[in-house]
Amino acid sequence: GRGAVRAVWRLGDGSLLTLLVHLGTEAIEGVAPPSVRPLYAWPTAAGSTGNRLLPASALCYLEEGV
């Protein structure tokens, strides 16, 4: 979406670190976050919005053993 970035890194142990950041002013629908709970969410409510990425939000996920 406009103003959003997804970055994914494979770590040395095979885990995936995913960062979702949305700097826009309107929510984005249809975002497919990883199926694990976020390690970090800003604002905190951003971690419980399902497939919707809130404006001015950041989420970080760690998927182990992928």
PDB file of N, CA and C in Angstrom:
ATOM      1  N   GLY A   1       0.813  -1.188   0.000  1.00  0.00           N
ATOM      2  CA  GLY A   1       0.000   0.000   0.000  1.00  0.00           C
ATOM      3  C   GLY A   1       0.861   1.258   0.000  1.00  0.00           C
ATOM      4  N   ARG A   2       0.251   2.340  -0.272  1.00  0.00           N
ATOM      5  CA  ARG A   2       0.943   3.627  -0.297  1.00  0.00           C
ATOM      6  C   ARG A   2       1.419   3.990   1.110  1.00  0.00           C
ATOM      7  N   GLY A   3       2.718   4.207   1.265  1.00  0.00           N
ATOM      8  CA  GLY A   3       3.274   4.574   2.565  1.00  0.00           C
ATOM      9  C   GLY A   3       3.639   3.398   3.451  1.00  0.00           C
ATOM     10  N   ALA A   4       3.545   2.166   2.923  1.00  0.00           N
ATOM     11  CA  ALA A   4       3.829   0.986   3.742  1.00  0.00           C
ATOM     12  C   ALA A   4       5.040   0.232   3.202  1.00  0.00           C
ATOM     13  N   VAL A   5       5.758  -0.420   4.127  1.00  0.00           N
ATOM     14  CA  VAL A   5       6.940  -1.208   3.772  1.00  0.00           C
ATOM     15  C   VAL A   5       6.890  -2.515   4.538  1.00  0.00           C
ATOM     16  N   ARG A   6       7.247  -3.603   3.844  1.00  0.00           N
ATOM     17  CA  ARG A   6       7.436  -4.909   4.488  1.00  0.00           C
ATOM     18  C   ARG A   6       8.875  -5.316   4.214  1.00  0.00           C
ATOM     19  N   ALA A   7       9.598  -5.658   5.267  1.00  0.00           N
ATOM     20  CA  ALA A   7      10.973  -6.144   5.120  1.00  0.00           C
ATOM     21  C   ALA A   7      11.067  -7.479   5.843  1.00  0.00           C
ATOM     22  N   VAL A   8      11.737  -8.451   5.214  1.00  0.00           N
ATOM     23  CA  VAL A   8      11.874  -9.784   5.794  1.00  0.00           C
ATOM     24  C   VAL A   8      13.339 -10.192   5.732  1.00  0.00           C
ATOM     25  N   TRP A   9      13.853 -10.676   6.853  1.00  0.00           N
ATOM     26  CA  TRP A   9      15.231 -11.164   6.937  1.00  0.00           C
ATOM     27  C   TRP A   9      15.219 -12.605   7.413  1.00  0.00           C
ATOM     28  N   ARG A  10      16.029 -13.450   6.764  1.00  0.00           N
ATOM     29  CA  ARG A  10      16.244 -14.809   7.268  1.00  0.00           C
ATOM     30  C   ARG A  10      17.465 -14.759   8.173  1.00  0.00           C
ATOM     31  N   LEU A  11      17.281 -15.174   9.409  1.00  0.00           N
ATOM     32  CA  LEU A  11      18.361 -15.147  10.398  1.00  0.00           C
ATOM     33  C   LEU A  11      19.201 -16.413  10.301  1.00  0.00           C
ATOM     34  N   GLY A  12      20.328 -16.418  10.971  1.00  0.00           N
ATOM     35  CA  GLY A  12      21.274 -17.528  10.908  1.00  0.00           C
ATOM     36  C   GLY A  12      20.697 -18.870  11.322  1.00  0.00           C
ATOM     37  N   ASP A  13      19.709 -18.886  12.201  1.00  0.00           N
ATOM     38  CA  ASP A  13      19.099 -20.142  12.644  1.00  0.00           C
ATOM     39  C   ASP A  13      17.912 -20.555  11.778  1.00  0.00           C
ATOM     40  N   GLY A  14      17.657 -19.809  10.698  1.00  0.00           N
ATOM     41  CA  GLY A  14      16.562 -20.135   9.790  1.00  0.00           C
ATOM     42  C   GLY A  14      15.258 -19.418  10.100  1.00  0.00           C
ATOM     43  N   SER A  15      15.200 -18.719  11.224  1.00  0.00           N
ATOM     44  CA  SER A  15      13.995 -17.967  11.580  1.00  0.00           C
ATOM     45  C   SER A  15      13.814 -16.786  10.640  1.00  0.00           C
ATOM     46  N   LEU A  16      12.568 -16.290  10.552  1.00  0.00           N
ATOM     47  CA  LEU A  16      12.281 -15.105   9.753  1.00  0.00           C
ATOM     48  C   LEU A  16      11.905 -13.945  10.656  1.00  0.00           C
ATOM     49  N   LEU A  17      12.549 -12.820  10.442  1.00  0.00           N
ATOM     50  CA  LEU A  17      12.220 -11.582  11.136  1.00  0.00           C
ATOM     51  C   LEU A  17      11.512 -10.687  10.127  1.00  0.00           C
ATOM     52  N   THR A  18      10.268 -10.305  10.433  1.00  0.00           N
ATOM     53  CA  THR A  18       9.460  -9.495   9.522  1.00  0.00           C
ATOM     54  C   THR A  18       9.112  -8.178  10.186  1.00  0.00           C
ATOM     55  N   LEU A  19       9.274  -7.103   9.442  1.00  0.00           N
ATOM     56  CA  LEU A  19       8.930  -5.765   9.911  1.00  0.00           C
ATOM     57  C   LEU A  19       7.899  -5.180   8.956  1.00  0.00           C
ATOM     58  N   LEU A  20       6.762  -4.745   9.504  1.00  0.00           N
ATOM     59  CA  LEU A  20       5.731  -4.040   8.738  1.00  0.00           C
ATOM     60  C   LEU A  20       5.646  -2.627   9.288  1.00  0.00           C
ATOM     61  N   VAL A  21       5.808  -1.639   8.430  1.00  0.00           N
ATOM     62  CA  VAL A  21       5.750  -0.231   8.844  1.00  0.00           C
ATOM     63  C   VAL A  21       4.816   0.499   7.887  1.00  0.00           C
ATOM     64  N   HIS A  22       3.912   1.277   8.456  1.00  0.00           N
ATOM     65  CA  HIS A  22       2.986   2.055   7.635  1.00  0.00           C
ATOM     66  C   HIS A  22       3.059   3.512   8.079  1.00  0.00           C
ATOM     67  N   LEU A  23       3.560   4.377   7.213  1.00  0.00           N
ATOM     68  CA  LEU A  23       3.722   5.795   7.526  1.00  0.00           C
ATOM     69  C   LEU A  23       2.596   6.645   6.952  1.00  0.00           C
ATOM     70  N   GLY A  24       1.644   6.009   6.274  1.00  0.00           N
ATOM     71  CA  GLY A  24       0.525   6.724   5.680  1.00  0.00           C
ATOM     72  C   GLY A  24      -0.499   7.177   6.714  1.00  0.00           C
ATOM     73  N   THR A  25      -1.523   7.849   6.235  1.00  0.00           N
ATOM     74  CA  THR A  25      -2.551   8.412   7.125  1.00  0.00           C
ATOM     75  C   THR A  25      -3.862   7.644   7.092  1.00  0.00           C
ATOM     76  N   GLU A  26      -3.977   6.629   6.232  1.00  0.00           N
ATOM     77  CA  GLU A  26      -5.194   5.821   6.134  1.00  0.00           C
ATOM     78  C   GLU A  26      -4.825   4.350   6.308  1.00  0.00           C
ATOM     79  N   ALA A  27      -5.706   3.593   6.949  1.00  0.00           N
ATOM     80  CA  ALA A  27      -5.468   2.161   7.141  1.00  0.00           C
ATOM     81  C   ALA A  27      -5.384   1.458   5.789  1.00  0.00           C
ATOM     82  N   ILE A  28      -4.629   0.362   5.740  1.00  0.00           N
ATOM     83  CA  ILE A  28      -4.497  -0.458   4.542  1.00  0.00           C
ATOM     84  C   ILE A  28      -5.144  -1.813   4.840  1.00  0.00           C
ATOM     85  N   GLU A  29      -6.057  -2.231   3.978  1.00  0.00           N
ATOM     86  CA  GLU A  29      -6.733  -3.526   4.104  1.00  0.00           C
ATOM     87  C   GLU A  29      -5.978  -4.580   3.299  1.00  0.00           C
ATOM     88  N   GLY A  30      -6.162  -5.842   3.654  1.00  0.00           N
ATOM     89  CA  GLY A  30      -5.619  -6.940   2.871  1.00  0.00           C
ATOM     90  C   GLY A  30      -4.157  -7.251   3.114  1.00  0.00           C
ATOM     91  N   VAL A  31      -3.601  -6.782   4.208  1.00  0.00           N
ATOM     92  CA  VAL A  31      -2.208  -7.086   4.557  1.00  0.00           C
ATOM     93  C   VAL A  31      -2.181  -8.481   5.187  1.00  0.00           C
ATOM     94  N   ALA A  32      -1.272  -9.318   4.765  1.00  0.00           N
ATOM     95  CA  ALA A  32      -1.172 -10.676   5.305  1.00  0.00           C
ATOM     96  C   ALA A  32       0.016 -10.753   6.265  1.00  0.00           C
ATOM     97  N   PRO A  33      -0.216 -10.500   7.560  1.00  0.00           N
ATOM     98  CA  PRO A  33       0.893 -10.587   8.513  1.00  0.00           C
ATOM     99  C   PRO A  33       1.259 -12.048   8.783  1.00  0.00           C
ATOM    100  N   PRO A  34       2.442 -12.296   9.313  1.00  0.00           N
ATOM    101  CA  PRO A  34       2.798 -13.661   9.704  1.00  0.00           C
ATOM    102  C   PRO A  34       1.770 -14.216  10.695  1.00  0.00           C
ATOM    103  N   SER A  35       1.704 -15.526  10.808  1.00  0.00           N
ATOM    104  CA  SER A  35       0.698 -16.167  11.661  1.00  0.00           C
ATOM    105  C   SER A  35       1.086 -16.228  13.134  1.00  0.00           C
ATOM    106  N   VAL A  36       2.194 -15.610  13.501  1.00  0.00           N
ATOM    107  CA  VAL A  36       2.617 -15.578  14.908  1.00  0.00           C
ATOM    108  C   VAL A  36       2.263 -14.223  15.522  1.00  0.00           C
ATOM    109  N   ARG A  37       2.271 -14.183  16.845  1.00  0.00           N
ATOM    110  CA  ARG A  37       2.027 -12.936  17.556  1.00  0.00           C
ATOM    111  C   ARG A  37       3.180 -11.967  17.345  1.00  0.00           C
ATOM    112  N   PRO A  38       2.893 -10.660  17.213  1.00  0.00           N
ATOM    113  CA  PRO A  38       4.002  -9.717  17.027  1.00  0.00           C
ATOM    114  C   PRO A  38       4.879  -9.608  18.276  1.00  0.00           C
ATOM    115  N   LEU A  39       6.190  -9.478  18.044  1.00  0.00           N
ATOM    116  CA  LEU A  39       7.121  -9.208  19.151  1.00  0.00           C
ATOM    117  C   LEU A  39       6.939  -7.776  19.645  1.00  0.00           C
ATOM    118  N   TYR A  40       6.604  -6.892  18.695  1.00  0.00           N
ATOM    119  CA  TYR A  40       6.468  -5.466  18.995  1.00  0.00           C
ATOM    120  C   TYR A  40       5.365  -4.900  18.115  1.00  0.00           C
ATOM    121  N   ALA A  41       4.543  -4.036  18.683  1.00  0.00           N
ATOM    122  CA  ALA A  41       3.498  -3.361  17.914  1.00  0.00           C
ATOM    123  C   ALA A  41       3.356  -1.931  18.417  1.00  0.00           C
ATOM    124  N   TRP A  42       3.351  -0.978  17.477  1.00  0.00           N
ATOM    125  CA  TRP A  42       3.116   0.421  17.811  1.00  0.00           C
ATOM    126  C   TRP A  42       2.096   0.998  16.850  1.00  0.00           C
ATOM    127  N   PRO A  43       1.024   1.558  17.310  1.00  0.00           N
ATOM    128  CA  PRO A  43       0.571   1.503  18.697  1.00  0.00           C
ATOM    129  C   PRO A  43       0.227   0.069  19.079  1.00  0.00           C
ATOM    130  N   THR A  44       0.087  -0.184  20.355  1.00  0.00           N
ATOM    131  CA  THR A  44      -0.148  -1.538  20.841  1.00  0.00           C
ATOM    132  C   THR A  44      -1.332  -2.193  20.146  1.00  0.00           C
ATOM    133  N   ALA A  45      -2.387  -1.443  19.862  1.00  0.00           N
ATOM    134  CA  ALA A  45      -3.581  -1.981  19.204  1.00  0.00           C
ATOM    135  C   ALA A  45      -3.294  -2.478  17.790  1.00  0.00           C
ATOM    136  N   ALA A  46      -2.207  -2.030  17.178  1.00  0.00           N
ATOM    137  CA  ALA A  46      -1.884  -2.435  15.808  1.00  0.00           C
ATOM    138  C   ALA A  46      -1.643  -3.935  15.711  1.00  0.00           C
ATOM    139  N   GLY A  47      -1.287  -4.583  16.813  1.00  0.00           N
ATOM    140  CA  GLY A  47      -1.009  -6.010  16.807  1.00  0.00           C
ATOM    141  C   GLY A  47      -2.241  -6.885  16.780  1.00  0.00           C
ATOM    142  N   SER A  48      -3.432  -6.305  16.880  1.00  0.00           N
ATOM    143  CA  SER A  48      -4.649  -7.111  16.938  1.00  0.00           C
ATOM    144  C   SER A  48      -5.673  -6.699  15.885  1.00  0.00           C
ATOM    145  N   THR A  49      -5.208  -6.228  14.738  1.00  0.00           N
ATOM    146  CA  THR A  49      -6.124  -5.750  13.708  1.00  0.00           C
ATOM    147  C   THR A  49      -6.277  -6.714  12.539  1.00  0.00           C
ATOM    148  N   GLY A  50      -5.780  -7.929  12.669  1.00  0.00           N
ATOM    149  CA  GLY A  50      -5.927  -8.922  11.603  1.00  0.00           C
ATOM    150  C   GLY A  50      -5.190  -8.522  10.335  1.00  0.00           C
ATOM    151  N   ASN A  51      -5.922  -8.442   9.230  1.00  0.00           N
ATOM    152  CA  ASN A  51      -5.323  -8.124   7.931  1.00  0.00           C
ATOM    153  C   ASN A  51      -5.390  -6.640   7.612  1.00  0.00           C
ATOM    154  N   ARG A  52      -5.474  -5.812   8.624  1.00  0.00           N
ATOM    155  CA  ARG A  52      -5.565  -4.361   8.450  1.00  0.00           C
ATOM    156  C   ARG A  52      -4.347  -3.713   9.106  1.00  0.00           C
ATOM    157  N   LEU A  53      -3.649  -2.867   8.356  1.00  0.00           N
ATOM    158  CA  LEU A  53      -2.469  -2.173   8.867  1.00  0.00           C
ATOM    159  C   LEU A  53      -2.874  -0.735   9.188  1.00  0.00           C
ATOM    160  N   LEU A  54      -2.805  -0.385  10.464  1.00  0.00           N
ATOM    161  CA  LEU A  54      -3.217   0.945  10.907  1.00  0.00           C
ATOM    162  C   LEU A  54      -2.246   2.016  10.427  1.00  0.00           C
ATOM    163  N   PRO A  55      -2.735   3.262  10.265  1.00  0.00           N
ATOM    164  CA  PRO A  55      -1.825   4.349   9.899  1.00  0.00           C
ATOM    165  C   PRO A  55      -0.824   4.600  11.033  1.00  0.00           C
ATOM    166  N   ALA A  56       0.349   5.073  10.672  1.00  0.00           N
ATOM    167  CA  ALA A  56       1.409   5.393  11.644  1.00  0.00           C
ATOM    168  C   ALA A  56       1.656   4.217  12.590  1.00  0.00           C
ATOM    169  N   SER A  57       1.860   3.028  12.014  1.00  0.00           N
ATOM    170  CA  SER A  57       2.058   1.835  12.839  1.00  0.00           C
ATOM    171  C   SER A  57       3.327   1.088  12.432  1.00  0.00           C
ATOM    172  N   ALA A  58       3.800   0.261  13.358  1.00  0.00           N
ATOM    173  CA  ALA A  58       4.970  -0.587  13.115  1.00  0.00           C
ATOM    174  C   ALA A  58       4.753  -1.904  13.843  1.00  0.00           C
ATOM    175  N   LEU A  59       5.045  -2.999  13.168  1.00  0.00           N
ATOM    176  CA  LEU A  59       4.921  -4.330  13.753  1.00  0.00           C
ATOM    177  C   LEU A  59       6.157  -5.146  13.429  1.00  0.00           C
ATOM    178  N   CYS A  60       6.603  -5.947  14.382  1.00  0.00           N
ATOM    179  CA  CYS A  60       7.776  -6.794  14.207  1.00  0.00           C
ATOM    180  C   CYS A  60       7.408  -8.209  14.618  1.00  0.00           C
ATOM    181  N   TYR A  61       7.736  -9.184  13.767  1.00  0.00           N
ATOM    182  CA  TYR A  61       7.396 -10.595  14.008  1.00  0.00           C
ATOM    183  C   TYR A  61       8.646 -11.447  13.920  1.00  0.00           C
ATOM    184  N   LEU A  62       8.680 -12.537  14.701  1.00  0.00           N
ATOM    185  CA  LEU A  62       9.750 -13.519  14.616  1.00  0.00           C
ATOM    186  C   LEU A  62       9.110 -14.899  14.452  1.00  0.00           C
ATOM    187  N   GLU A  63       9.346 -15.522  13.294  1.00  0.00           N
ATOM    188  CA  GLU A  63       8.837 -16.856  13.019  1.00  0.00           C
ATOM    189  C   GLU A  63       9.993 -17.835  13.149  1.00  0.00           C
ATOM    190  N   GLU A  64       9.959 -18.643  14.177  1.00  0.00           N
ATOM    191  CA  GLU A  64      11.055 -19.591  14.429  1.00  0.00           C
ATOM    192  C   GLU A  64      10.860 -20.885  13.666  1.00  0.00           C
ATOM    193  N   GLY A  65      11.954 -21.464  13.229  1.00  0.00           N
ATOM    194  CA  GLY A  65      11.934 -22.765  12.584  1.00  0.00           C
ATOM    195  C   GLY A  65      11.185 -22.809  11.278  1.00  0.00           C
ATOM    196  N   VAL A  66      11.248 -21.730  10.501  1.00  0.00           N
ATOM    197  CA  VAL A  66      10.527 -21.684   9.219  1.00  0.00           C
ATOM    198  C   VAL A  66      11.375 -22.300   8.139  1.00  0.00           C
TER     199      VAL A  66
END
